[in-house]
PDB file of C-alpha atoms in Angstrom:
ATOM      1  CA  GLN A   1      -6.137 -17.280   7.934  1.00  0.00           C
ATOM      2  CA  VAL A   2      -4.982 -14.490   6.519  1.00  0.00           C
ATOM      3  CA  GLN A   3      -6.557 -11.392   6.983  1.00  0.00           C
ATOM      4  CA  LEU A   4      -5.382  -7.896   5.773  1.00  0.00           C
ATOM      5  CA  VAL A   5      -7.605  -4.994   6.661  1.00  0.00           C
ATOM      6  CA  GLU A   6      -7.177  -1.403   5.666  1.00  0.00           C
ATOM      7  CA  SER A   7      -7.926   1.402   7.034  1.00  0.00           C
ATOM      8  CA  GLY A   8      -7.693   5.082   7.217  1.00  0.00           C
ATOM      9  CA  GLY A   9      -9.059   6.389   3.881  1.00  0.00           C
ATOM     10  CA  GLY A  10     -11.765   9.184   3.616  1.00  0.00           C
ATOM     11  CA  LEU A  11     -12.266  12.837   1.945  1.00  0.00           C
ATOM     12  CA  VAL A  12      -9.476  14.638   1.517  1.00  0.00           C
ATOM     13  CA  GLN A  13      -9.242  18.531  -0.175  1.00  0.00           C
ATOM     14  CA  PRO A  14      -6.143  19.001  -2.599  1.00  0.00           C
ATOM     15  CA  GLY A  15      -2.653  19.359  -0.544  1.00  0.00           C
ATOM     16  CA  GLY A  16      -3.806  17.816   2.040  1.00  0.00           C
ATOM     17  CA  SER A  17      -2.661  14.570   3.909  1.00  0.00           C
ATOM     18  CA  LEU A  18      -3.879  11.175   5.285  1.00  0.00           C
ATOM     19  CA  ARG A  19      -2.320   8.042   6.485  1.00  0.00           C
ATOM     20  CA  LEU A  20      -3.538   4.991   5.702  1.00  0.00           C
ATOM     21  CA  SER A  21      -2.784   1.647   7.334  1.00  0.00           C
ATOM     22  CA  CYS A  22      -2.902  -2.114   7.268  1.00  0.00           C
ATOM     23  CA  ALA A  23      -3.354  -4.636   9.620  1.00  0.00           C
ATOM     24  CA  ALA A  24      -2.442  -8.188   9.175  1.00  0.00           C
ATOM     25  CA  SER A  25      -2.846 -11.601  10.951  1.00  0.00           C
ATOM     26  CA  GLY A  26      -2.395 -15.391   9.558  1.00  0.00           C
ATOM     27  CA  ILE A  27       0.745 -14.607   8.111  1.00  0.00           C
ATOM     28  CA  ILE A  28       4.546 -14.108   9.857  1.00  0.00           C
ATOM     29  CA  PHE A  29       4.476 -10.821   8.791  1.00  0.00           C
ATOM     30  CA  SER A  30       8.188 -10.069   9.343  1.00  0.00           C
ATOM     31  CA  ARG A  31       8.915 -12.342   6.528  1.00  0.00           C
ATOM     32  CA  ASN A  32       6.645 -10.650   3.788  1.00  0.00           C
ATOM     33  CA  ALA A  33       6.554  -7.969   1.409  1.00  0.00           C
ATOM     34  CA  MET A  34       3.804  -5.351   2.030  1.00  0.00           C
ATOM     35  CA  ALA A  35       2.721  -3.279  -1.178  1.00  0.00           C
ATOM     36  CA  TRP A  36      -0.170  -0.677  -1.499  1.00  0.00           C
ATOM     37  CA  TYR A  37      -2.390  -0.602  -4.310  1.00  0.00           C
ATOM     38  CA  ARG A  38      -5.314   1.565  -5.889  1.00  0.00           C
ATOM     39  CA  GLN A  39      -7.762   1.319  -8.777  1.00  0.00           C
ATOM     40  CA  ALA A  40      -9.310   4.840 -10.242  1.00  0.00           C
ATOM     41  CA  PRO A  41     -12.753   4.318 -11.946  1.00  0.00           C
ATOM     42  CA  GLY A  42     -12.257   2.792 -15.224  1.00  0.00           C
ATOM     43  CA  LYS A  43      -8.604   2.637 -14.802  1.00  0.00           C
ATOM     44  CA  GLY A  44      -5.823  -0.997 -13.947  1.00  0.00           C
ATOM     45  CA  ARG A  45      -4.768  -1.556 -11.089  1.00  0.00           C
ATOM     46  CA  GLU A  46      -1.669   0.365 -10.343  1.00  0.00           C
ATOM     47  CA  LEU A  47       1.096  -0.685  -7.645  1.00  0.00           C
ATOM     48  CA  VAL A  48       1.877   2.607  -5.589  1.00  0.00           C
ATOM     49  CA  ALA A  49       4.517   1.068  -2.811  1.00  0.00           C
ATOM     50  CA  ALA A  50       6.004  -1.344  -1.733  1.00  0.00           C
ATOM     51  CA  ILE A  51       8.688  -2.919   1.154  1.00  0.00           C
ATOM     52  CA  HIS A  52       9.981  -5.878   1.198  1.00  0.00           C
ATOM     53  CA  SER A  53      11.077  -8.081   4.366  1.00  0.00           C
ATOM     54  CA  GLY A  54      14.645  -6.008   5.141  1.00  0.00           C
ATOM     55  CA  ALA A  55      12.929  -2.474   4.854  1.00  0.00           C
ATOM     56  CA  ARG A  56      13.810  -1.510   1.197  1.00  0.00           C
ATOM     57  CA  THR A  57      11.056   0.222  -0.663  1.00  0.00           C
ATOM     58  CA  SER A  58      10.011   1.104  -3.977  1.00  0.00           C
ATOM     59  CA  TYR A  59       7.262   3.945  -5.228  1.00  0.00           C
ATOM     60  CA  ALA A  60       5.284   4.779  -8.887  1.00  0.00           C
ATOM     61  CA  ASP A  61       7.129   7.720 -10.014  1.00  0.00           C
ATOM     62  CA  SER A  62       3.705   9.141  -9.955  1.00  0.00           C
ATOM     63  CA  VAL A  63       3.983   9.011  -5.775  1.00  0.00           C
ATOM     64  CA  LYS A  64       7.571   9.676  -5.220  1.00  0.00           C
ATOM     65  CA  GLY A  65       8.304  12.337  -2.510  1.00  0.00           C
ATOM     66  CA  ARG A  66       4.903  12.699  -1.865  1.00  0.00           C
ATOM     67  CA  PHE A  67       4.233   9.097  -0.476  1.00  0.00           C
ATOM     68  CA  THR A  68       6.042   7.262   2.465  1.00  0.00           C
ATOM     69  CA  ILE A  69       5.170   3.320   2.900  1.00  0.00           C
ATOM     70  CA  SER A  70       6.468   2.129   6.155  1.00  0.00           C
ATOM     71  CA  ARG A  71       5.976  -1.080   8.393  1.00  0.00           C
ATOM     72  CA  ASP A  72       6.009  -1.713  12.330  1.00  0.00           C
ATOM     73  CA  ASN A  73       6.669  -5.546  12.523  1.00  0.00           C
ATOM     74  CA  ALA A  74       5.774  -5.540  16.204  1.00  0.00           C
ATOM     75  CA  LYS A  75       2.348  -4.388  15.321  1.00  0.00           C
ATOM     76  CA  ASN A  76       1.852  -7.066  11.969  1.00  0.00           C
ATOM     77  CA  THR A  77       1.341  -3.402  10.259  1.00  0.00           C
ATOM     78  CA  VAL A  78       2.103  -1.713   6.728  1.00  0.00           C
ATOM     79  CA  TYR A  79       1.549   2.070   6.206  1.00  0.00           C
ATOM     80  CA  LEU A  80       1.224   4.474   3.584  1.00  0.00           C
ATOM     81  CA  GLN A  81       1.898   7.738   4.623  1.00  0.00           C
ATOM     82  CA  MET A  82      -0.138  10.399   1.714  1.00  0.00           C
ATOM     83  CA  ASN A  83       1.269  14.547   1.860  1.00  0.00           C
ATOM     84  CA  ARG A  84       0.021  16.861  -1.199  1.00  0.00           C
ATOM     85  CA  LEU A  85      -2.368  14.956  -2.051  1.00  0.00           C
ATOM     86  CA  LYS A  86      -3.809  15.602  -5.925  1.00  0.00           C
ATOM     87  CA  PRO A  87      -7.243  14.577  -7.025  1.00  0.00           C
ATOM     88  CA  ASP A  88      -5.181  12.165  -9.319  1.00  0.00           C
ATOM     89  CA  ASP A  89      -4.937  10.059  -6.454  1.00  0.00           C
ATOM     90  CA  THR A  90      -8.769   9.017  -5.410  1.00  0.00           C
ATOM     91  CA  ALA A  91      -8.942   5.105  -5.909  1.00  0.00           C
ATOM     92  CA  VAL A  92      -9.601   2.630  -3.977  1.00  0.00           C
ATOM     93  CA  TYR A  93      -6.450   1.058  -1.870  1.00  0.00           C
ATOM     94  CA  TYR A  94      -5.680  -2.118  -0.996  1.00  0.00           C
ATOM     95  CA  CYS A  95      -2.818  -3.993   0.662  1.00  0.00           C
ATOM     96  CA  ALA A  96      -1.191  -6.896  -0.194  1.00  0.00           C
ATOM     97  CA  SER A  97       0.907  -9.347   0.973  1.00  0.00           C
ATOM     98  CA  GLY A  98       3.091 -11.883  -0.121  1.00  0.00           C
ATOM     99  CA  SER A  99       7.144 -13.062  -0.549  1.00  0.00           C
ATOM    100  CA  ASP A 100      10.186 -10.978  -1.038  1.00  0.00           C
ATOM    101  CA  TYR A 101       9.907 -12.222  -4.828  1.00  0.00           C
ATOM    102  CA  ALA A 102       6.493 -10.415  -5.025  1.00  0.00           C
ATOM    103  CA  PHE A 103       8.648  -7.530  -4.601  1.00  0.00           C
ATOM    104  CA  LEU A 104      10.835  -8.314  -6.786  1.00  0.00           C
ATOM    105  CA  HIS A 105       7.702  -8.943  -9.274  1.00  0.00           C
ATOM    106  CA  VAL A 106       8.488 -12.683  -9.699  1.00  0.00           C
ATOM    107  CA  TYR A 107       5.524 -13.888  -8.716  1.00  0.00           C
ATOM    108  CA  ASP A 108       2.291 -12.135  -7.489  1.00  0.00           C
ATOM    109  CA  TYR A 109       0.990 -11.237  -4.570  1.00  0.00           C
ATOM    110  CA  ASP A 110      -0.671 -13.653  -2.179  1.00  0.00           C
ATOM    111  CA  TYR A 111      -3.367 -11.945  -0.376  1.00  0.00           C
ATOM    112  CA  TRP A 112      -5.506  -8.854  -0.287  1.00  0.00           C
ATOM    113  CA  GLY A 113      -7.242  -6.610   1.779  1.00  0.00           C
ATOM    114  CA  GLN A 114     -10.921  -5.329   0.932  1.00  0.00           C
ATOM    115  CA  GLY A 115      -9.544  -1.505   0.183  1.00  0.00           C
ATOM    116  CA  THR A 116     -10.152   1.731   1.141  1.00  0.00           C
ATOM    117  CA  GLN A 117     -11.365   4.537  -0.665  1.00  0.00           C
ATOM    118  CA  VAL A 118      -9.031   7.634  -0.739  1.00  0.00           C
ATOM    119  CA  THR A 119     -10.978  10.854  -2.113  1.00  0.00           C
ATOM    120  CA  VAL A 120      -8.995  13.746  -3.089  1.00  0.00           C
ATOM    121  CA  SER A 121     -11.410  16.675  -4.015  1.00  0.00           C
ATOM    122  CA  SER A 122     -11.805  20.702  -3.358  1.00  0.00           C
TER     123      SER A 122
END
């Protein structure tokens, strides 16, 4: 069975940093695209960052220059390094997995984690 488990969320002050991790099992990790989505209260799901099997990356305009997505295929783990955090970054962050066609927006991501809360507040 497929499992995606996020960790690393928490409370941080504006301007601070957090690193989220997503550990995957039950998939051939190195062949999959991975993504981070977020959902804030009263708002829809937003794609934050994605990385395909060849390590090409994509970012939402709102996080470019502040967030970095990376993957470690040996550990079956994808990361989201978040720097210079803003209150508007407050959301539940979800890890997702799918084929490279999901990265290209041809298909949806197939598998989702349970989410980890990120709160940015002074």
